[in-house]
Amino acid sequence: MSNAIIEVNQLRKSFGSNEILKGIDLEIKQGEKVVIIGPSGSGKSTFLRCLNCLEIPTNGTVKVHGDYFIKPGERFNEKHVAALRTEVGMVFQRFNLFPTMTAIENVMAAQIKIRKKSKEAARETAEIYLRKVGLAERMNHYPSQLSGGQQQRVAIARALAMEPKAMLFDEATSGLDPELIGEVLNVVRELAKEGMTMVLVTHEMNFAEEVGDRIIFMDGGVIVEEGPPKEFFHNPKHNRTREFLQKVEH
């Protein structure tokens, strides 16, 4: 039996006649940090969205802890999808916070609605994770009163509060001003040290090399190359990988 926490087999996704993912096979082990890089339009974000049921694959399967998360022909209802998303948390480029809720209320909301926690239990968990991301003094602030970096950290706390088996980060720093990127990356570094299973799409190459256990390069809807960070960045095997790395800062 595989020791992978996430198993992806022949994952395909098309929008009309446009096939974005062309048969992705990937296993992610418990505690592994997998970083996905590649040019715009290569299918990176679509792949993450399939792992979180935000997009339903055209074909292929996804298993989480050995159970089918997604399988061909399965019909999804809102309740089923919500339950699946509790297993795999996701942090987006856009924070998607409720503007009329404070930071702590944003972190409580899904716990109450999906996990069916009491308000007291949800508040207690929310406080733990807001402290974890360094926002103990900002719990009662509204999103409009927070910087972009602080809003993104609220979004991370919200995902963590659901206690998922794995976390997905879809270019979580690309919408931030340069001086705010570091505070979000520091939170991700801490999660990595604690052994959280993570799949990260990023343009931050130095960060990818620092945090990743494995780097995956996608282009044209397929995995072109993968390997340990040092080997990947300093001795890439595929010409397309070399071309890409020459064009990005590292």
PDB file of C-alpha atoms in Angstrom:
ATOM      1  CA  MET A   1       0.000   0.000   0.000  1.00  0.00           C
ATOM      2  CA  SER A   2       1.275   3.455  -0.906  1.00  0.00           C
ATOM      3  CA  ASN A   3       2.410   5.768   1.896  1.00  0.00           C
ATOM      4  CA  ALA A   4       1.300   8.790  -0.144  1.00  0.00           C
ATOM      5  CA  ILE A   5      -1.179  11.181   1.436  1.00  0.00           C
ATOM      6  CA  ILE A   6      -2.250  12.408  -2.026  1.00  0.00           C
ATOM      7  CA  GLU A   7      -2.261  10.151  -5.102  1.00  0.00           C
ATOM      8  CA  VAL A   8      -3.055  11.581  -8.523  1.00  0.00           C
ATOM      9  CA  ASN A   9      -3.530   9.267 -11.481  1.00  0.00           C
ATOM     10  CA  GLN A  10      -3.898  10.383 -15.123  1.00  0.00           C
ATOM     11  CA  LEU A  11      -5.559  13.657 -14.164  1.00  0.00           C
ATOM     12  CA  ARG A  12      -6.975  15.505 -17.151  1.00  0.00           C
ATOM     13  CA  LYS A  13      -8.950  18.732 -17.326  1.00  0.00           C
ATOM     14  CA  SER A  14     -10.464  20.364 -20.382  1.00  0.00           C
ATOM     15  CA  PHE A  15     -12.444  23.555 -20.806  1.00  0.00           C
ATOM     16  CA  GLY A  16     -14.400  22.920 -23.975  1.00  0.00           C
ATOM     17  CA  SER A  17     -11.902  21.815 -26.614  1.00  0.00           C
ATOM     18  CA  ASN A  18      -8.966  23.289 -24.664  1.00  0.00           C
ATOM     19  CA  GLU A  19      -7.179  20.558 -22.683  1.00  0.00           C
ATOM     20  CA  ILE A  20      -5.308  22.235 -19.813  1.00  0.00           C
ATOM     21  CA  LEU A  21      -4.084  19.131 -17.933  1.00  0.00           C
ATOM     22  CA  LYS A  22      -2.943  16.232 -20.105  1.00  0.00           C
ATOM     23  CA  GLY A  23      -2.557  13.263 -17.791  1.00  0.00           C
ATOM     24  CA  ILE A  24      -0.833  14.162 -14.509  1.00  0.00           C
ATOM     25  CA  ASP A  25       0.536  11.379 -12.299  1.00  0.00           C
ATOM     26  CA  LEU A  26       1.845  12.420  -8.888  1.00  0.00           C
ATOM     27  CA  GLU A  27       2.221  11.053  -5.369  1.00  0.00           C
ATOM     28  CA  ILE A  28       2.776  13.307  -2.359  1.00  0.00           C
ATOM     29  CA  LYS A  29       3.954  11.745   0.889  1.00  0.00           C
ATOM     30  CA  GLN A  30       2.970  12.684   4.427  1.00  0.00           C
ATOM     31  CA  GLY A  31       4.930  15.780   5.465  1.00  0.00           C
ATOM     32  CA  GLU A  32       6.385  16.363   1.995  1.00  0.00           C
ATOM     33  CA  LYS A  33       6.709  19.890   0.602  1.00  0.00           C
ATOM     34  CA  VAL A  34       6.193  19.826  -3.167  1.00  0.00           C
ATOM     35  CA  VAL A  35       6.754  23.065  -5.071  1.00  0.00           C
ATOM     36  CA  ILE A  36       5.313  23.486  -8.570  1.00  0.00           C
ATOM     37  CA  ILE A  37       6.824  26.038 -10.933  1.00  0.00           C
ATOM     38  CA  GLY A  38       6.326  26.819 -14.598  1.00  0.00           C
ATOM     39  CA  PRO A  39       5.263  29.516 -17.059  1.00  0.00           C
ATOM     40  CA  SER A  40       1.832  31.132 -17.029  1.00  0.00           C
ATOM     41  CA  GLY A  41      -0.761  28.897 -18.655  1.00  0.00           C
ATOM     42  CA  SER A  42       1.113  25.679 -17.914  1.00  0.00           C
ATOM     43  CA  GLY A  43      -1.741  24.255 -15.783  1.00  0.00           C
ATOM     44  CA  LYS A  44      -0.288  24.791 -12.305  1.00  0.00           C
ATOM     45  CA  SER A  45      -3.270  26.577 -10.764  1.00  0.00           C
ATOM     46  CA  THR A  46      -5.784  24.342 -12.544  1.00  0.00           C
ATOM     47  CA  PHE A  47      -3.998  21.333 -11.060  1.00  0.00           C
ATOM     48  CA  LEU A  48      -4.264  22.760  -7.521  1.00  0.00           C
ATOM     49  CA  ARG A  49      -7.920  23.641  -8.058  1.00  0.00           C
ATOM     50  CA  CYS A  50      -8.601  20.038  -9.096  1.00  0.00           C
ATOM     51  CA  LEU A  51      -6.958  18.786  -5.893  1.00  0.00           C
ATOM     52  CA  ASN A  52      -9.373  20.966  -3.895  1.00  0.00           C
ATOM     53  CA  CYS A  53     -12.518  20.191  -5.946  1.00  0.00           C
ATOM     54  CA  LEU A  54     -12.770  23.779  -7.178  1.00  0.00           C
ATOM     55  CA  GLU A  55     -12.521  22.203 -10.616  1.00  0.00           C
ATOM     56  CA  ILE A  56     -13.792  18.710 -11.358  1.00  0.00           C
ATOM     57  CA  PRO A  57     -11.338  16.810 -13.601  1.00  0.00           C
ATOM     58  CA  THR A  58     -12.463  15.634 -17.013  1.00  0.00           C
ATOM     59  CA  ASN A  59     -10.775  12.324 -16.279  1.00  0.00           C
ATOM     60  CA  GLY A  60      -8.448  10.692 -13.774  1.00  0.00           C
ATOM     61  CA  THR A  61      -8.541  10.156 -10.021  1.00  0.00           C
ATOM     62  CA  VAL A  62      -7.347  11.847  -6.845  1.00  0.00           C
ATOM     63  CA  LYS A  63      -7.026   9.931  -3.580  1.00  0.00           C
ATOM     64  CA  VAL A  64      -6.414  11.421  -0.141  1.00  0.00           C
ATOM     65  CA  HIS A  65      -5.241   8.968   2.528  1.00  0.00           C
ATOM     66  CA  GLY A  66      -6.221   6.082   0.263  1.00  0.00           C
ATOM     67  CA  ASP A  67      -9.830   7.205  -0.194  1.00  0.00           C
ATOM     68  CA  TYR A  68     -11.198   8.480  -3.492  1.00  0.00           C
ATOM     69  CA  PHE A  69     -11.394  12.240  -3.328  1.00  0.00           C
ATOM     70  CA  ILE A  70     -12.315  12.485  -6.986  1.00  0.00           C
ATOM     71  CA  LYS A  71     -13.168   9.737  -9.438  1.00  0.00           C
ATOM     72  CA  PRO A  72     -14.531   9.838 -12.993  1.00  0.00           C
ATOM     73  CA  GLY A  73     -18.279  10.113 -13.385  1.00  0.00           C
ATOM     74  CA  GLU A  74     -18.945  10.970  -9.749  1.00  0.00           C
ATOM     75  CA  ARG A  75     -21.591  13.617  -9.225  1.00  0.00           C
ATOM     76  CA  PHE A  76     -20.814  16.229  -6.612  1.00  0.00           C
ATOM     77  CA  ASN A  77     -23.239  18.058  -4.409  1.00  0.00           C
ATOM     78  CA  GLU A  78     -22.352  21.087  -2.303  1.00  0.00           C
ATOM     79  CA  LYS A  79     -22.309  19.167   0.980  1.00  0.00           C
ATOM     80  CA  HIS A  80     -19.999  16.479  -0.421  1.00  0.00           C
ATOM     81  CA  VAL A  81     -17.574  19.010  -1.891  1.00  0.00           C
ATOM     82  CA  ALA A  82     -17.472  20.992   1.366  1.00  0.00           C
ATOM     83  CA  ALA A  83     -16.595  17.836   3.280  1.00  0.00           C
ATOM     84  CA  LEU A  84     -13.827  16.979   0.824  1.00  0.00           C
ATOM     85  CA  ARG A  85     -12.333  20.462   1.076  1.00  0.00           C
ATOM     86  CA  THR A  86     -11.862  20.074   4.817  1.00  0.00           C
ATOM     87  CA  GLU A  87      -9.231  17.419   4.015  1.00  0.00           C
ATOM     88  CA  VAL A  88      -7.181  19.667   1.715  1.00  0.00           C
ATOM     89  CA  GLY A  89      -6.969  23.346   2.661  1.00  0.00           C
ATOM     90  CA  MET A  90      -6.194  26.009   0.079  1.00  0.00           C
ATOM     91  CA  VAL A  91      -4.772  29.529   0.172  1.00  0.00           C
ATOM     92  CA  PHE A  92      -5.282  31.668  -2.914  1.00  0.00           C
ATOM     93  CA  GLN A  93      -3.566  34.650  -4.494  1.00  0.00           C
ATOM     94  CA  ARG A  94      -6.655  36.671  -3.568  1.00  0.00           C
ATOM     95  CA  PHE A  95      -7.500  36.522   0.109  1.00  0.00           C
ATOM     96  CA  ASN A  96     -11.285  36.016  -0.318  1.00  0.00           C
ATOM     97  CA  LEU A  97     -12.063  37.278   3.195  1.00  0.00           C
ATOM     98  CA  PHE A  98     -15.571  38.395   4.146  1.00  0.00           C
ATOM     99  CA  PRO A  99     -15.273  42.206   4.368  1.00  0.00           C
ATOM    100  CA  THR A 100     -18.037  42.539   6.972  1.00  0.00           C
ATOM    101  CA  MET A 101     -16.409  40.032   9.353  1.00  0.00           C
ATOM    102  CA  THR A 102     -13.444  40.606  11.640  1.00  0.00           C
ATOM    103  CA  ALA A 103     -10.323  38.469  11.279  1.00  0.00           C
ATOM    104  CA  ILE A 104     -11.445  36.076  13.992  1.00  0.00           C
ATOM    105  CA  GLU A 105     -14.972  35.851  12.561  1.00  0.00           C
ATOM    106  CA  ASN A 106     -13.494  34.994   9.150  1.00  0.00           C
ATOM    107  CA  VAL A 107     -11.503  32.141  10.724  1.00  0.00           C
ATOM    108  CA  MET A 108     -14.532  30.934  12.713  1.00  0.00           C
ATOM    109  CA  ALA A 109     -17.076  30.906   9.871  1.00  0.00           C
ATOM    110  CA  ALA A 110     -16.171  27.676   8.044  1.00  0.00           C
ATOM    111  CA  GLN A 111     -15.529  25.839  11.310  1.00  0.00           C
ATOM    112  CA  ILE A 112     -19.114  26.578  12.382  1.00  0.00           C
ATOM    113  CA  LYS A 113     -20.734  25.951   8.991  1.00  0.00           C
ATOM    114  CA  ILE A 114     -18.762  22.919   7.810  1.00  0.00           C
ATOM    115  CA  ARG A 115     -17.125  21.392  10.895  1.00  0.00           C
ATOM    116  CA  LYS A 116     -20.331  22.098  12.891  1.00  0.00           C
ATOM    117  CA  LYS A 117     -18.350  23.459  15.828  1.00  0.00           C
ATOM    118  CA  SER A 118     -19.942  25.591  18.504  1.00  0.00           C
ATOM    119  CA  LYS A 119     -19.104  29.304  18.415  1.00  0.00           C
ATOM    120  CA  GLU A 120     -17.036  28.903  21.579  1.00  0.00           C
ATOM    121  CA  ALA A 121     -14.972  26.017  20.168  1.00  0.00           C
ATOM    122  CA  ALA A 122     -14.541  27.779  16.811  1.00  0.00           C
ATOM    123  CA  ARG A 123     -13.366  30.971  18.549  1.00  0.00           C
ATOM    124  CA  GLU A 124     -10.860  29.036  20.631  1.00  0.00           C
ATOM    125  CA  THR A 125      -9.407  27.357  17.510  1.00  0.00           C
ATOM    126  CA  ALA A 126      -9.414  30.643  15.587  1.00  0.00           C
ATOM    127  CA  GLU A 127      -7.437  32.354  18.347  1.00  0.00           C
ATOM    128  CA  ILE A 128      -4.841  29.568  18.310  1.00  0.00           C
ATOM    129  CA  TYR A 129      -4.224  29.869  14.571  1.00  0.00           C
ATOM    130  CA  LEU A 130      -4.329  33.669  14.429  1.00  0.00           C
ATOM    131  CA  ARG A 131      -1.650  33.712  17.115  1.00  0.00           C
ATOM    132  CA  LYS A 132       0.267  31.141  15.103  1.00  0.00           C
ATOM    133  CA  VAL A 133       0.405  33.457  12.094  1.00  0.00           C
ATOM    134  CA  GLY A 134       1.377  36.451  14.261  1.00  0.00           C
ATOM    135  CA  LEU A 135      -1.958  38.260  14.388  1.00  0.00           C
ATOM    136  CA  ALA A 136      -2.790  38.127  18.114  1.00  0.00           C
ATOM    137  CA  GLU A 137      -3.217  41.927  18.143  1.00  0.00           C
ATOM    138  CA  ARG A 138      -5.353  42.054  14.979  1.00  0.00           C
ATOM    139  CA  MET A 139      -8.070  39.482  15.706  1.00  0.00           C
ATOM    140  CA  ASN A 140     -10.877  42.038  15.928  1.00  0.00           C
ATOM    141  CA  HIS A 141      -9.821  44.093  12.928  1.00  0.00           C
ATOM    142  CA  TYR A 142     -11.770  44.023   9.671  1.00  0.00           C
ATOM    143  CA  PRO A 143     -10.000  43.166   6.380  1.00  0.00           C
ATOM    144  CA  SER A 144     -10.051  46.840   5.350  1.00  0.00           C
ATOM    145  CA  GLN A 145      -8.008  47.628   8.476  1.00  0.00           C
ATOM    146  CA  LEU A 146      -5.321  45.057   7.611  1.00  0.00           C
ATOM    147  CA  SER A 147      -2.419  45.132   5.160  1.00  0.00           C
ATOM    148  CA  GLY A 148      -2.340  42.682   2.269  1.00  0.00           C
ATOM    149  CA  GLY A 149       0.193  40.534   4.107  1.00  0.00           C
ATOM    150  CA  GLN A 150      -1.975  40.472   7.219  1.00  0.00           C
ATOM    151  CA  GLN A 151      -5.058  39.562   5.179  1.00  0.00           C
ATOM    152  CA  GLN A 152      -3.165  36.688   3.573  1.00  0.00           C
ATOM    153  CA  ARG A 153      -2.106  35.460   7.012  1.00  0.00           C
ATOM    154  CA  VAL A 154      -5.770  35.519   8.103  1.00  0.00           C
ATOM    155  CA  ALA A 155      -6.537  33.390   5.026  1.00  0.00           C
ATOM    156  CA  ILE A 156      -3.797  30.934   6.050  1.00  0.00           C
ATOM    157  CA  ALA A 157      -5.153  30.794   9.619  1.00  0.00           C
ATOM    158  CA  ARG A 158      -8.653  30.160   8.228  1.00  0.00           C
ATOM    159  CA  ALA A 159      -7.409  27.185   6.187  1.00  0.00           C
ATOM    160  CA  LEU A 160      -5.349  25.779   9.078  1.00  0.00           C
ATOM    161  CA  ALA A 161      -8.267  26.062  11.494  1.00  0.00           C
ATOM    162  CA  MET A 162     -10.073  23.394   9.482  1.00  0.00           C
ATOM    163  CA  GLU A 163      -7.191  21.052  10.415  1.00  0.00           C
ATOM    164  CA  PRO A 164      -6.665  19.679   6.903  1.00  0.00           C
ATOM    165  CA  LYS A 165      -4.444  16.726   5.990  1.00  0.00           C
ATOM    166  CA  ALA A 166      -2.612  18.884   3.426  1.00  0.00           C
ATOM    167  CA  MET A 167      -2.330  22.541   2.421  1.00  0.00           C
ATOM    168  CA  LEU A 168      -2.284  23.995  -1.083  1.00  0.00           C
ATOM    169  CA  PHE A 169      -0.818  27.431  -1.758  1.00  0.00           C
ATOM    170  CA  ASP A 170      -1.639  28.977  -5.144  1.00  0.00           C
ATOM    171  CA  GLU A 171       0.853  31.827  -5.657  1.00  0.00           C
ATOM    172  CA  ALA A 172      -0.013  33.097  -2.200  1.00  0.00           C
ATOM    173  CA  THR A 173       2.449  36.009  -2.375  1.00  0.00           C
ATOM    174  CA  SER A 174       2.111  37.203  -5.970  1.00  0.00           C
ATOM    175  CA  GLY A 175      -0.599  39.767  -5.162  1.00  0.00           C
ATOM    176  CA  LEU A 176       1.445  41.400  -2.394  1.00  0.00           C
ATOM    177  CA  ASP A 177       3.779  44.367  -2.304  1.00  0.00           C
ATOM    178  CA  PRO A 178       7.428  43.222  -2.117  1.00  0.00           C
ATOM    179  CA  GLU A 179       7.856  44.321   1.513  1.00  0.00           C
ATOM    180  CA  LEU A 180       4.860  42.199   2.585  1.00  0.00           C
ATOM    181  CA  ILE A 181       5.932  38.974   0.855  1.00  0.00           C
ATOM    182  CA  GLY A 182       8.402  38.054   3.583  1.00  0.00           C
ATOM    183  CA  GLU A 183       5.841  37.950   6.383  1.00  0.00           C
ATOM    184  CA  VAL A 184       3.712  35.431   4.482  1.00  0.00           C
ATOM    185  CA  LEU A 185       6.711  33.307   3.455  1.00  0.00           C
ATOM    186  CA  ASN A 186       7.818  33.187   7.111  1.00  0.00           C
ATOM    187  CA  VAL A 187       4.484  31.618   8.081  1.00  0.00           C
ATOM    188  CA  VAL A 188       4.867  29.020   5.329  1.00  0.00           C
ATOM    189  CA  ARG A 189       8.452  28.315   6.477  1.00  0.00           C
ATOM    190  CA  GLU A 190       7.179  27.606   9.995  1.00  0.00           C
ATOM    191  CA  LEU A 191       4.504  25.241   8.662  1.00  0.00           C
ATOM    192  CA  ALA A 192       7.179  23.451   6.639  1.00  0.00           C
ATOM    193  CA  LYS A 193       9.352  23.006   9.745  1.00  0.00           C
ATOM    194  CA  GLU A 194       6.373  21.575  11.628  1.00  0.00           C
ATOM    195  CA  GLY A 195       5.891  18.887   8.978  1.00  0.00           C
ATOM    196  CA  MET A 196       2.713  20.082   7.271  1.00  0.00           C
ATOM    197  CA  THR A 197       2.125  18.356   3.918  1.00  0.00           C
ATOM    198  CA  MET A 198       2.119  21.142   1.345  1.00  0.00           C
ATOM    199  CA  VAL A 199       1.828  21.710  -2.386  1.00  0.00           C
ATOM    200  CA  LEU A 200       2.921  25.195  -3.385  1.00  0.00           C
ATOM    201  CA  VAL A 201       2.712  27.016  -6.699  1.00  0.00           C
ATOM    202  CA  THR A 202       5.125  29.949  -6.586  1.00  0.00           C
ATOM    203  CA  HIS A 203       7.291  32.294  -8.639  1.00  0.00           C
ATOM    204  CA  GLU A 204       9.696  32.737  -5.710  1.00  0.00           C
ATOM    205  CA  MET A 205      12.563  30.512  -6.863  1.00  0.00           C
ATOM    206  CA  ASN A 206      14.848  31.046  -3.866  1.00  0.00           C
ATOM    207  CA  PHE A 207      11.961  30.226  -1.560  1.00  0.00           C
ATOM    208  CA  ALA A 208      11.147  27.131  -3.644  1.00  0.00           C
ATOM    209  CA  GLU A 209      14.704  25.858  -3.261  1.00  0.00           C
ATOM    210  CA  GLU A 210      14.737  26.606   0.458  1.00  0.00           C
ATOM    211  CA  VAL A 211      11.400  25.041   1.438  1.00  0.00           C
ATOM    212  CA  GLY A 212      10.723  22.344  -1.158  1.00  0.00           C
ATOM    213  CA  ASP A 213      11.556  18.673  -0.733  1.00  0.00           C
ATOM    214  CA  ARG A 214      10.794  18.235  -4.414  1.00  0.00           C
ATOM    215  CA  ILE A 215      10.449  20.694  -7.287  1.00  0.00           C
ATOM    216  CA  ILE A 216       8.084  20.004 -10.185  1.00  0.00           C
ATOM    217  CA  PHE A 217       8.280  21.900 -13.465  1.00  0.00           C
ATOM    218  CA  MET A 218       5.057  21.983 -15.474  1.00  0.00           C
ATOM    219  CA  ASP A 219       4.630  23.187 -19.026  1.00  0.00           C
ATOM    220  CA  GLY A 220       1.845  22.607 -21.524  1.00  0.00           C
ATOM    221  CA  GLY A 221      -0.301  20.681 -19.047  1.00  0.00           C
ATOM    222  CA  VAL A 222       2.276  17.992 -18.261  1.00  0.00           C
ATOM    223  CA  ILE A 223       5.063  17.448 -15.740  1.00  0.00           C
ATOM    224  CA  VAL A 224       8.274  18.047 -17.695  1.00  0.00           C
ATOM    225  CA  GLU A 225      10.769  17.422 -14.890  1.00  0.00           C
ATOM    226  CA  GLU A 226      10.951  16.909 -11.153  1.00  0.00           C
ATOM    227  CA  GLY A 227      13.663  16.373  -8.595  1.00  0.00           C
ATOM    228  CA  PRO A 228      15.279  17.473  -5.318  1.00  0.00           C
ATOM    229  CA  PRO A 229      15.778  21.272  -5.162  1.00  0.00           C
ATOM    230  CA  LYS A 230      19.569  21.358  -5.376  1.00  0.00           C
ATOM    231  CA  GLU A 231      19.677  18.971  -8.331  1.00  0.00           C
ATOM    232  CA  PHE A 232      16.705  20.601 -10.049  1.00  0.00           C
ATOM    233  CA  PHE A 233      17.965  24.180  -9.902  1.00  0.00           C
ATOM    234  CA  HIS A 234      21.657  23.537 -10.424  1.00  0.00           C
ATOM    235  CA  ASN A 235      21.638  20.569 -12.789  1.00  0.00           C
ATOM    236  CA  PRO A 236      18.322  20.435 -14.684  1.00  0.00           C
ATOM    237  CA  LYS A 237      18.110  17.581 -17.171  1.00  0.00           C
ATOM    238  CA  HIS A 238      15.496  18.848 -19.624  1.00  0.00           C
ATOM    239  CA  ASN A 239      16.168  21.618 -22.154  1.00  0.00           C
ATOM    240  CA  ARG A 240      12.774  23.219 -21.497  1.00  0.00           C
ATOM    241  CA  THR A 241      13.555  23.390 -17.773  1.00  0.00           C
ATOM    242  CA  ARG A 242      16.892  25.038 -18.453  1.00  0.00           C
ATOM    243  CA  GLU A 243      15.255  27.603 -20.746  1.00  0.00           C
ATOM    244  CA  PHE A 244      12.686  28.476 -18.092  1.00  0.00           C
ATOM    245  CA  LEU A 245      15.213  28.792 -15.265  1.00  0.00           C
ATOM    246  CA  GLN A 246      17.417  31.075 -17.360  1.00  0.00           C
ATOM    247  CA  LYS A 247      14.492  33.497 -17.691  1.00  0.00           C
ATOM    248  CA  VAL A 248      13.550  33.705 -14.004  1.00  0.00           C
ATOM    249  CA  GLU A 249      15.481  35.290 -11.165  1.00  0.00           C
ATOM    250  CA  HIS A 250      17.234  32.820  -8.902  1.00  0.00           C
TER     251      HIS A 250
END
